[in-house]
CSV table of C-alpha atoms and ligand atoms in Angstrom, one decimal:
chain,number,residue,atom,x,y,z
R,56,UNK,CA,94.6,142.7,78.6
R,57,UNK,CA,93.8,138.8,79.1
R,58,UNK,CA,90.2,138.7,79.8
R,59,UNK,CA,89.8,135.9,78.6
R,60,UNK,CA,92.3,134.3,81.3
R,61,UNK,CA,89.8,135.7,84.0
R,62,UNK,CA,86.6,134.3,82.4
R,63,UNK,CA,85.6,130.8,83.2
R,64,UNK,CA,85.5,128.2,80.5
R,65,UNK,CA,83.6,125.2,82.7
R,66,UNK,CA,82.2,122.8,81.0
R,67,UNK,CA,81.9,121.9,78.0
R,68,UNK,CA,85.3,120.3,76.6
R,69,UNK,CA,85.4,118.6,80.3
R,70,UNK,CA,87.0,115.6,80.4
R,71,UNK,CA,85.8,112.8,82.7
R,72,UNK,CA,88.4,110.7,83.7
R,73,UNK,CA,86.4,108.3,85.3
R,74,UNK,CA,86.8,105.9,88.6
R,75,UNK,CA,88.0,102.4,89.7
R,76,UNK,CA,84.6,100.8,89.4
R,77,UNK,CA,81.8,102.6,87.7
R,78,UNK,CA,79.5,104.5,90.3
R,79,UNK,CA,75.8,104.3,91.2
R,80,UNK,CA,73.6,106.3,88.9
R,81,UNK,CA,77.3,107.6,87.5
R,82,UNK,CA,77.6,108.4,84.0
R,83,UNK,CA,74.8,106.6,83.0
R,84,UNK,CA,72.6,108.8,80.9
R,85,UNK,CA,68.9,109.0,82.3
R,86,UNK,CA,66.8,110.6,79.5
R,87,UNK,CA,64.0,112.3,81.0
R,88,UNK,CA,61.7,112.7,78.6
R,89,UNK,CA,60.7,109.3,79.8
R,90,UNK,CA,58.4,110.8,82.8
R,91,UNK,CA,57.8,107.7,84.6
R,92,UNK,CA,54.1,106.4,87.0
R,93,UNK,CA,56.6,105.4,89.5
R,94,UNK,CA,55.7,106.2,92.9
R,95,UNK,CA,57.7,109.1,93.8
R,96,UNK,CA,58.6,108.5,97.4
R,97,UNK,CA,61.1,111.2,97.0
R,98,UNK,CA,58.5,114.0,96.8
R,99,UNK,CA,55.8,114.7,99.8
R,100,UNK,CA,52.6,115.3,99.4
R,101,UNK,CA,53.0,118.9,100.2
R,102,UNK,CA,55.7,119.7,98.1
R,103,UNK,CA,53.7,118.9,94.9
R,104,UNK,CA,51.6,122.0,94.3
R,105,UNK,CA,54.8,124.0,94.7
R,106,UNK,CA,57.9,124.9,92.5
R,107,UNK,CA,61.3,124.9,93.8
R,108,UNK,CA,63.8,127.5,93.4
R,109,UNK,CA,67.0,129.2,94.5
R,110,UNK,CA,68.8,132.5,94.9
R,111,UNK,CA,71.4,133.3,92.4
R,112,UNK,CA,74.8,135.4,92.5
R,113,UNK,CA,76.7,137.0,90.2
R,114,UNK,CA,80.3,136.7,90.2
R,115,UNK,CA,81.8,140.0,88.7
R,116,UNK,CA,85.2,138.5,88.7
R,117,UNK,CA,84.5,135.4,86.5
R,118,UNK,CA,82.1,136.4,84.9
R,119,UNK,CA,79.9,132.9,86.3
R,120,UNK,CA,76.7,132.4,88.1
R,121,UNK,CA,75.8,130.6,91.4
R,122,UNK,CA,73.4,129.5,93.2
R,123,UNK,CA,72.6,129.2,96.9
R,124,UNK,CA,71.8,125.4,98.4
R,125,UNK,CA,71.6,124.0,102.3
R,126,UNK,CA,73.0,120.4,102.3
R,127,UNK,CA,73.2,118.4,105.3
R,128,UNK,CA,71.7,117.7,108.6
R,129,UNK,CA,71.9,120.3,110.1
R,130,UNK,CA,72.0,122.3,106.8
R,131,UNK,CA,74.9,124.1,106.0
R,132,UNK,CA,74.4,126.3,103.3
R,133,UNK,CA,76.8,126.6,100.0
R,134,UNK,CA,77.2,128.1,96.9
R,135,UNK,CA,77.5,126.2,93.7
R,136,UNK,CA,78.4,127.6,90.2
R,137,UNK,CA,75.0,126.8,87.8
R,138,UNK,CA,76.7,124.7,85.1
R,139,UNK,CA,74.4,122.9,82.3
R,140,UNK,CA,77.4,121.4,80.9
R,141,UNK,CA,77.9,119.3,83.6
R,142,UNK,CA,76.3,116.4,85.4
R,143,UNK,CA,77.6,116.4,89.3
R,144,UNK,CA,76.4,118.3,92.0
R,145,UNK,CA,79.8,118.4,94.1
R,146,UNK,CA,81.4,120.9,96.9
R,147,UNK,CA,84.1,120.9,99.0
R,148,UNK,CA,84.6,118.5,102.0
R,149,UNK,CA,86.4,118.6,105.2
R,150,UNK,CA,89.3,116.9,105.9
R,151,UNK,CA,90.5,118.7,102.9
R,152,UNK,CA,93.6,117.4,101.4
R,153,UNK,CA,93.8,119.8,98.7
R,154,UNK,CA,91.2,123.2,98.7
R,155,UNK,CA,91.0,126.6,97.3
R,156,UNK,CA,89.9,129.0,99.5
R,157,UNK,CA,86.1,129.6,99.7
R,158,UNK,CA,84.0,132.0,101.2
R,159,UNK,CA,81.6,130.3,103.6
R,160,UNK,CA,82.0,127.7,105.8
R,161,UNK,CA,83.4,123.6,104.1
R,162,UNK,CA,80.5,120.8,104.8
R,163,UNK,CA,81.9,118.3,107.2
R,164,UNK,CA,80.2,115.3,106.8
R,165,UNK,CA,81.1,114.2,110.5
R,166,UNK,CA,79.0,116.7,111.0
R,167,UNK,CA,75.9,115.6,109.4
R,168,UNK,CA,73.8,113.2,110.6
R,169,UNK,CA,72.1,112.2,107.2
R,170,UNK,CA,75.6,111.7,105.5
R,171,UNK,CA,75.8,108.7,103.7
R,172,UNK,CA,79.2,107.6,101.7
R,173,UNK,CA,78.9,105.6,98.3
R,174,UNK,CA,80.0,102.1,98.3
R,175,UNK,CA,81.2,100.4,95.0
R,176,UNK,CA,82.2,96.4,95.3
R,177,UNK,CA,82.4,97.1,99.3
R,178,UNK,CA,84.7,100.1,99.3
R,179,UNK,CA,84.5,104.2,98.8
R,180,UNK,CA,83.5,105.2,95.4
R,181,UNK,CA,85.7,107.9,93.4
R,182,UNK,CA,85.4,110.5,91.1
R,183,UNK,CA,87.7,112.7,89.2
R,184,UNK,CA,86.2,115.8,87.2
R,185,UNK,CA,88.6,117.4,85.1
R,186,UNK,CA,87.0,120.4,83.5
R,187,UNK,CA,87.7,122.3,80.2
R,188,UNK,CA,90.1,125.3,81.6
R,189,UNK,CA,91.9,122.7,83.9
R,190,UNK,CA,90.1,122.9,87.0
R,191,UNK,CA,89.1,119.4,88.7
R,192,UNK,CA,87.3,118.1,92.2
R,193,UNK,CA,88.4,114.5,93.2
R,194,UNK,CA,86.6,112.7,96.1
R,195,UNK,CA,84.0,109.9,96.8
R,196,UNK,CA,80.4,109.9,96.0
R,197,UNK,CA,78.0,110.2,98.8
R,198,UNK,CA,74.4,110.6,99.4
R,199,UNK,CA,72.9,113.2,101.1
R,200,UNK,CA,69.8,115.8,102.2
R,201,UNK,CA,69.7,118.8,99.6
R,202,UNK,CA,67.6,121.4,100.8
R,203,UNK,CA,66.6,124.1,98.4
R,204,UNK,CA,63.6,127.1,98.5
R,205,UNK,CA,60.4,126.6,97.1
R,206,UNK,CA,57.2,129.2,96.3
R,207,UNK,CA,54.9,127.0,99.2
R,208,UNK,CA,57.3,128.6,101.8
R,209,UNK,CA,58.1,125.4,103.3
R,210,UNK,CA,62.3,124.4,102.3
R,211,UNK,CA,62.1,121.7,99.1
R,212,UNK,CA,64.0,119.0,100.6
R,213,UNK,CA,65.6,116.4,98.7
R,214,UNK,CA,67.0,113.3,100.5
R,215,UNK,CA,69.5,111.2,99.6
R,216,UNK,CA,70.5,113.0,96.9
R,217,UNK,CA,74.0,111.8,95.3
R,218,UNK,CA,77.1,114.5,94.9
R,219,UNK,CA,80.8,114.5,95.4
R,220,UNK,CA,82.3,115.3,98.4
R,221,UNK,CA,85.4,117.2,96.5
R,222,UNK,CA,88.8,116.8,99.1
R,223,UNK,CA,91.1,117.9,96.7
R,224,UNK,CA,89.8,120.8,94.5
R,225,UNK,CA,92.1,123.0,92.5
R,226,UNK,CA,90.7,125.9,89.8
R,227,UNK,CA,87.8,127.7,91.1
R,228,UNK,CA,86.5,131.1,92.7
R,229,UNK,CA,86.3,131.7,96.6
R,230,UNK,CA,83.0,132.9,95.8
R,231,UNK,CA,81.8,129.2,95.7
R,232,UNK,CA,82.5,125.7,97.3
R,233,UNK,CA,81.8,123.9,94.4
R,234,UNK,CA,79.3,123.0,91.2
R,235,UNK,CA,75.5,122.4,90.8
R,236,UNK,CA,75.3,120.2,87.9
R,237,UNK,CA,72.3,120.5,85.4
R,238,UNK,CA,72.9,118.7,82.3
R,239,UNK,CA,70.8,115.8,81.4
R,240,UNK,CA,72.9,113.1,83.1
R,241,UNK,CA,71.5,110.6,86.0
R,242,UNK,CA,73.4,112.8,89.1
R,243,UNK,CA,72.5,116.2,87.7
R,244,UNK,CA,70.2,118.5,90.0
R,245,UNK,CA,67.8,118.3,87.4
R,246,UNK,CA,67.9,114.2,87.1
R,247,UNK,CA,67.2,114.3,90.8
R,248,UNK,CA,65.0,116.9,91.5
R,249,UNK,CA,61.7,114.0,91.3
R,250,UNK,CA,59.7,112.9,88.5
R,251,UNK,CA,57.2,116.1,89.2
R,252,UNK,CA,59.8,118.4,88.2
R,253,UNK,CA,62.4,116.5,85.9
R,254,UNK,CA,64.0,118.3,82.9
R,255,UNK,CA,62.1,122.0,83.6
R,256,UNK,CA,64.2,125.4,84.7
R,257,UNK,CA,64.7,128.8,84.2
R,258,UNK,CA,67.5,131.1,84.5
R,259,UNK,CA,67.9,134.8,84.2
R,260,UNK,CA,71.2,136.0,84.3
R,261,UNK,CA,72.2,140.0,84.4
R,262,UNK,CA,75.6,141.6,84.9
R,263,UNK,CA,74.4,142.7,88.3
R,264,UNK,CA,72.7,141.7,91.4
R,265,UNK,CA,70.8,138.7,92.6
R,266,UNK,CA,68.2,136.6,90.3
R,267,UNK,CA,66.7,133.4,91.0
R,268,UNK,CA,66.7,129.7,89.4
R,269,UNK,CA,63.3,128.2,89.1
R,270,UNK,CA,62.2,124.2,89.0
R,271,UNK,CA,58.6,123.1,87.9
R,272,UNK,CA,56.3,124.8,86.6
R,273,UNK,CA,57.4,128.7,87.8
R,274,UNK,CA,60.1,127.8,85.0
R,275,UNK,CA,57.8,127.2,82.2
R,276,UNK,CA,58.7,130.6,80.0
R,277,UNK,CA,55.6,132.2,77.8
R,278,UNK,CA,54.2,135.2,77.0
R,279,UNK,CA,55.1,138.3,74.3
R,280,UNK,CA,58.8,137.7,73.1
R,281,UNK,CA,59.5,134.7,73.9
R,282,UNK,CA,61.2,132.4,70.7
R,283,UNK,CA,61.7,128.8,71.4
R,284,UNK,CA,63.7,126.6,69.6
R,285,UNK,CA,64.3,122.5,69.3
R,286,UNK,CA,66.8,121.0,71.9
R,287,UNK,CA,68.9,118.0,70.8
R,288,UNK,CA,70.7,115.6,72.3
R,289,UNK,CA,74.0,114.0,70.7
R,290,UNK,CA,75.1,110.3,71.2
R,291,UNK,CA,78.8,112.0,71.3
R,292,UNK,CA,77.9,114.3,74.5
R,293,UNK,CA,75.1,113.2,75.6
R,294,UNK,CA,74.7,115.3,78.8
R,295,UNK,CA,74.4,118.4,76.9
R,296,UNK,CA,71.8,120.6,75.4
R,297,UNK,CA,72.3,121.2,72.3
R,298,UNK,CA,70.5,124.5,69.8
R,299,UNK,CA,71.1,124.3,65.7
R,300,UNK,CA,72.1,127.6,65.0
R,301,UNK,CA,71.5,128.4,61.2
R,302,UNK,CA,73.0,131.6,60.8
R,303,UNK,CA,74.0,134.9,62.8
R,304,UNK,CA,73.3,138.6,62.1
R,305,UNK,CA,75.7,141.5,62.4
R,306,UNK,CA,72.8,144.1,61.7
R,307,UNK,CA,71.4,143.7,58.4
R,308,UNK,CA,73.9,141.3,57.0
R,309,UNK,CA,73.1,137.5,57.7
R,310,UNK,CA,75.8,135.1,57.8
R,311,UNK,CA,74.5,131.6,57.2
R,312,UNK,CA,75.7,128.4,58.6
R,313,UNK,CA,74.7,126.4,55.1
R,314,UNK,CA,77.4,125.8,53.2
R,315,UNK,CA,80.1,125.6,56.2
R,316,UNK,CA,81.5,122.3,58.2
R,317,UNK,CA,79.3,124.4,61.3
R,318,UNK,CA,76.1,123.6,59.4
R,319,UNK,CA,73.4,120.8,61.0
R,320,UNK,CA,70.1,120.3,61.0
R,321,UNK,CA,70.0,118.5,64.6
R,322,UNK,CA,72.1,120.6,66.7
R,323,UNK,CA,75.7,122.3,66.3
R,324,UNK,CA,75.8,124.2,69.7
R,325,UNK,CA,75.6,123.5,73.2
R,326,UNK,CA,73.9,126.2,75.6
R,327,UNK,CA,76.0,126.5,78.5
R,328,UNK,CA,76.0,128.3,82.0
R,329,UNK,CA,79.1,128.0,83.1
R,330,UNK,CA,81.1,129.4,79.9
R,331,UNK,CA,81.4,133.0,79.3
R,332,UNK,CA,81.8,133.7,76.2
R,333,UNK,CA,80.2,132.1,72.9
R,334,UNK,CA,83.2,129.8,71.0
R,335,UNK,CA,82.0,128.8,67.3
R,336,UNK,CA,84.3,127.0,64.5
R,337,UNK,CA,87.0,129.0,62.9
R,338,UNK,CA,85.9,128.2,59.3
R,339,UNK,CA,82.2,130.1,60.2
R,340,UNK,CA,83.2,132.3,63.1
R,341,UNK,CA,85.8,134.2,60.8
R,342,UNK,CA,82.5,135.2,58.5
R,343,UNK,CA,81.4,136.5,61.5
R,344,UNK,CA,84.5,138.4,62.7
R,345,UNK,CA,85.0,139.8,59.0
R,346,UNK,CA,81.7,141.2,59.2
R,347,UNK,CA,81.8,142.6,62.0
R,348,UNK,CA,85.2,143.9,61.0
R,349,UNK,CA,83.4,145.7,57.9
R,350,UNK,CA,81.1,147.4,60.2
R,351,UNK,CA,83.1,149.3,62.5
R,352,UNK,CA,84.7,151.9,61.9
R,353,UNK,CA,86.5,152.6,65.0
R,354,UNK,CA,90.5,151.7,65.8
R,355,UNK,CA,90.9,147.8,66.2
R,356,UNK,CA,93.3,146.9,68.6
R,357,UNK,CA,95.6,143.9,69.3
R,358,UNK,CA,94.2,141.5,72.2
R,359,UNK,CA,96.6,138.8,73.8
R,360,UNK,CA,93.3,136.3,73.6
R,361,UNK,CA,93.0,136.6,69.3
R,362,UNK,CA,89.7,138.4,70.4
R,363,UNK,CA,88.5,141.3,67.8
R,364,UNK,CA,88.8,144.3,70.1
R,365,UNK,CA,87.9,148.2,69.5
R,366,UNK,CA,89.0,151.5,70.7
R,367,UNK,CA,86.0,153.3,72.1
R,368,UNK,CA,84.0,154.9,74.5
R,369,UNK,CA,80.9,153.6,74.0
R,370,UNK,CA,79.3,150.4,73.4
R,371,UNK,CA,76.9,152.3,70.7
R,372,UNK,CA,78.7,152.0,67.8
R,373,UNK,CA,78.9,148.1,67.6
R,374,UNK,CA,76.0,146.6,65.2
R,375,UNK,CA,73.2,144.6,66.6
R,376,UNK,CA,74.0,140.9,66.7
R,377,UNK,CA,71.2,138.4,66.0
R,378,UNK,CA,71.3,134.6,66.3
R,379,UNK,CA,68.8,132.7,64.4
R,380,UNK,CA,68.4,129.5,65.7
R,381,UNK,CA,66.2,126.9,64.4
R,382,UNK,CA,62.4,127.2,64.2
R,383,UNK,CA,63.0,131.0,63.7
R,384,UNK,CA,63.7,131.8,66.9
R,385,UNK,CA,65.9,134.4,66.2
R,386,UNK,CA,67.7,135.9,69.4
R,387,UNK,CA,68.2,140.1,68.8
R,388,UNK,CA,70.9,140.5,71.0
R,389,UNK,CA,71.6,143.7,73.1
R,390,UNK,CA,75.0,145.2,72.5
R,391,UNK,CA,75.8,144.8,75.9
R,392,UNK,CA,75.7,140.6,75.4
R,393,UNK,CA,78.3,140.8,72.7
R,394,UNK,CA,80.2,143.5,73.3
R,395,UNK,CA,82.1,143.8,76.7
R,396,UNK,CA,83.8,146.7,77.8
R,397,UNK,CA,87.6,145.3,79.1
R,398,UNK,CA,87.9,148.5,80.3
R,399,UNK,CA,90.7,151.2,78.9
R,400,UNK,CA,87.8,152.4,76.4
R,401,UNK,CA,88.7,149.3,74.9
R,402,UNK,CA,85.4,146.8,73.6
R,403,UNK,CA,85.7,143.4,72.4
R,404,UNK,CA,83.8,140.6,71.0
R,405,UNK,CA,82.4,138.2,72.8
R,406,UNK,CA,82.8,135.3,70.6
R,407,UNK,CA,86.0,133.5,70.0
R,408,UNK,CA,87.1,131.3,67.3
R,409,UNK,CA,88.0,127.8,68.1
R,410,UNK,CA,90.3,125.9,65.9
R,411,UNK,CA,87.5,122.7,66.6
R,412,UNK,CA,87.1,120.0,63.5
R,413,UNK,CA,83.7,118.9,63.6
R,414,UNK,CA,84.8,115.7,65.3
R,415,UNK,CA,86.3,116.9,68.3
R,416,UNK,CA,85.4,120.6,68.9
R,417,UNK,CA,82.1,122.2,70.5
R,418,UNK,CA,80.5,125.4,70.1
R,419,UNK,CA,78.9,127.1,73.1
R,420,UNK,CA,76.8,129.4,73.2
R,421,UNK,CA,77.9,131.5,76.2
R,422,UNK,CA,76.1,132.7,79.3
R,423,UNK,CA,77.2,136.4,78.3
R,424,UNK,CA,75.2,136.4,74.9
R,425,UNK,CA,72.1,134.7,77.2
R,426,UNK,CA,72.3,137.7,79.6
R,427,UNK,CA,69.1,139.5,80.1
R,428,UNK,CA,66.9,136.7,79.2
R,429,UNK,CA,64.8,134.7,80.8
R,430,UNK,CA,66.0,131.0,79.5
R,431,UNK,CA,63.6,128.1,80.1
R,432,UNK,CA,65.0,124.3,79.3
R,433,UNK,CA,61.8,121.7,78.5
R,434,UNK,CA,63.4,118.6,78.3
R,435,UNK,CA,60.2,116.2,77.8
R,436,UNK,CA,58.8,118.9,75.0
R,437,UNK,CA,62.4,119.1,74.1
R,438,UNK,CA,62.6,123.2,73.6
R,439,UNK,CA,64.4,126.0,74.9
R,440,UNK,CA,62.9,129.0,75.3
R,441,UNK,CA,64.2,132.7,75.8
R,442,UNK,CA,62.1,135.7,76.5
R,443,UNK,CA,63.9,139.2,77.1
R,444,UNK,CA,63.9,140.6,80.3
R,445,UNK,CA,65.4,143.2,82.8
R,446,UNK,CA,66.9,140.2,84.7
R,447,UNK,CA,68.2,142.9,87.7
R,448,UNK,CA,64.3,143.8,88.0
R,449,UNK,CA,62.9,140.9,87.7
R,450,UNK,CA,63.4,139.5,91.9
R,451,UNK,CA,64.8,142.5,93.5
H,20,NAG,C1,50.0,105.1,86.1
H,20,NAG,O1,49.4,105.1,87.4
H,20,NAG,C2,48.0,104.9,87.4
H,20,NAG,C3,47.4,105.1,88.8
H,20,NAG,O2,48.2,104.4,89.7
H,20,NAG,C4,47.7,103.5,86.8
H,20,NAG,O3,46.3,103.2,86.8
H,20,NAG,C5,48.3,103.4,85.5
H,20,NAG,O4,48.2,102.1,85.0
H,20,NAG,C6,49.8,103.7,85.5
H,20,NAG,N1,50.3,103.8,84.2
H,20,NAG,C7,51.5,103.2,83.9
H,20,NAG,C8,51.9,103.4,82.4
H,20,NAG,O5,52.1,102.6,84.7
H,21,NAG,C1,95.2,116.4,93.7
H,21,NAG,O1,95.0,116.0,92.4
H,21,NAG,C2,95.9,116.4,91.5
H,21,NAG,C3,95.4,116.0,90.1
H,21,NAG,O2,95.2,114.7,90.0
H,21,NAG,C4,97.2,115.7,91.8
H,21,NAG,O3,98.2,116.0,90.9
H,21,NAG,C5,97.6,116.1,93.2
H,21,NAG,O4,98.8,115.4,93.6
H,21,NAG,C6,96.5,115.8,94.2
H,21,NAG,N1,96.9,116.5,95.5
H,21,NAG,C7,97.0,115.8,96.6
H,21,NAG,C8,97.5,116.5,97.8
H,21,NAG,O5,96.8,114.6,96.7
């Protein structure tokens, strides 16, 4: 049973092994609270009043989430995996030297009249993305028109919009052509998107069906339920949105951060969409095993991924997991979000234990434990929000 093996671990712990000359706009970080007067020729007139979005797609056998985007001219559409942990918007390219197989059709730039190729110090302009399970996309940066959906009915089209054009690719699910970027970084979706909608989404991911991504203001989240808690950024990862989480549930029993190497007061976990499951440091996360090990009674049984597994035929008797996160947001948890059914009547946890020293480890809180909620990212108010929802129902 290595589940684990099957789930994708994207982005966080990615390692950029960056290029021969540093690129446009590349790893430059672009904080956005700074919301610029700047003209924004980027941006019609028409396209103000609206808010962009896209269709999203679940992929059962990753566990990850995509979303749909045209690029091109004429636009050929693609599917990208939605990663927060990350800050390039890349996808295959034709003439491929090395590709996995994908579903739809590979861009061809040749194809595309609005194609435009980087250049650094007069020639093409690498990249190299190695991400945290191993999988990497090498090319050239290029510019190009991004088209996406948007609520007026008319397409949201962003021109000149920089991404990777990925020729040798190794690591990823047919199911997609590539990654959309949407950390805080300069050549994320979100850095891009134009002044008018900078730093604002929402997600709502569910274990089935179709959902949608929102930009702008359809992805402000309020209303009954909803917590919010402070986002941080850290000078060590800069692209990513951090969350303090001060202590976790496992029913009535809370299981505080203070007094652990995991405690912080400005940010100790990084929300991500592209990772599964939720990794926190050994010296906290085996409090939370143990306690969880206290509370059920069923048969454990041995998992090839040191995950705490359970014979049983139901998800019922696991305890309700609640994460308290800073400004009492606390997060009650469904059972389905931390407790996944490998199949064989066999449920484990979904949170591993990473051996991480607080220099070089990361905790993540995973897109599992995030499932049916509707997450909204404010980067100039600097908050994440989460109201539950039926995320299944919620576009159907
Ligand atoms: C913002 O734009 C307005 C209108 O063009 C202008 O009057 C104002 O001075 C600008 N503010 C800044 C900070 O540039
Ligand atoms: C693709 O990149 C990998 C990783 O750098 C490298 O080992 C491999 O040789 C490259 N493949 C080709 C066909 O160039």
């Amino acid at each position: 049973m290595s589940l684990a093996a099957t789930m994708i671990v994207l982005s966080l712990l990615f390692i950029t092994v960056t290029v021969s000359s540093s690129p446009p706009g590349g790893f430059t970080i672009d904080l956005i609270h700074r919301r610029s007067n700047s003209s924004s020729s980027r941006l019609s007139k028409t396209q103000l009043g609206s808010s962009p979005y896209a269709d999203t797609i679940f992929d059962t056998s990753e566990s990850s989430y995509y979303m749909k985007l045209q690029i091109g001219t004429p636009p050929v559409e693609i599917e990208a995996l939605i990663d927060t942990g990350s800050e390039l918007i890349w996808t295959q390219c034709m003439p491929c030297i090395n590709c996995f197989d994908q579903q739809g059709p590979m861009f061809d730039p040749s194809k595309s009249s609005t194609y435009k190729e980087k250049i650094c110090d007069g020639h093409s302009c690498p990249y190299d993305f190695i991400y945290g399970d191993g999988s990497y996309s090498i090319g050239n940066y290029a510019t190009e028109t991004v088209t996406i959906q948007s609520t007026s009915g008319q397409p949201f089209v962003m021109p000149e919009t920089t991404f990777g054009c990925g020729n040798n690719n190794s690591g990823f699910s047919s199911t997609g052509s590539g990654i959309v970027g949407l950390s805080w970084a300069s050549t994320s979706l979100i850095s891009q998107l134009g002044e008018d909608y900078i730093g604002l989404f929402s997600y709502c991911f569910s274990g089935k069906g179709t959902s949608k991504i929102n930009f702008g203001s359809n992805a402000i989240v309020a209303g009954d339920g909803v917590v919010a808690t402070t986002m941080f950024i850290k000078k060590e990862q800069p692209g990513f949105y951090y969350l303090n989480l001060d202590a976790v549930s496992v029913g009535e029993t809370r299981i505080e951060t203070l007094g652990t190497p995991f405690h912080a007061l400005d940010g100790n976990i990084v929300i991500d969409s592209g990772t599964t499951f939720t990794y926190l440091p050994d010296s906290y996360c085996n409090k939370v095993k143990e306690e969880v090990a206290n509370v059920v009674k069923a048969e454990q049984v041995t998992n090839s991924d040191d995950m705490l597994c359970y014979t049983s035929k139901t998800v019922d008797i696991f305890p309700v997991i609640t994460m308290h996160f800073s400004n009492d947001a606390d997060l009650v948890l469904e059972k389905y979000n931390m407790f996944v059914d490998v199949g064989g009547d066999v449920f484990c946890l979904a949170i591993m234990c990473s051996s991480m020293t607080q220099d070089d480890g990361i905790a993540i809180f995973g897109n599992r434990a995030q499932n049916n909620f509707l997450v909204g990212y404010d980067s100039s108010s600097s908050v994440v929000s989460f109201m539950p929802t039926d995320c299944s129902a919620l576009w159907s």
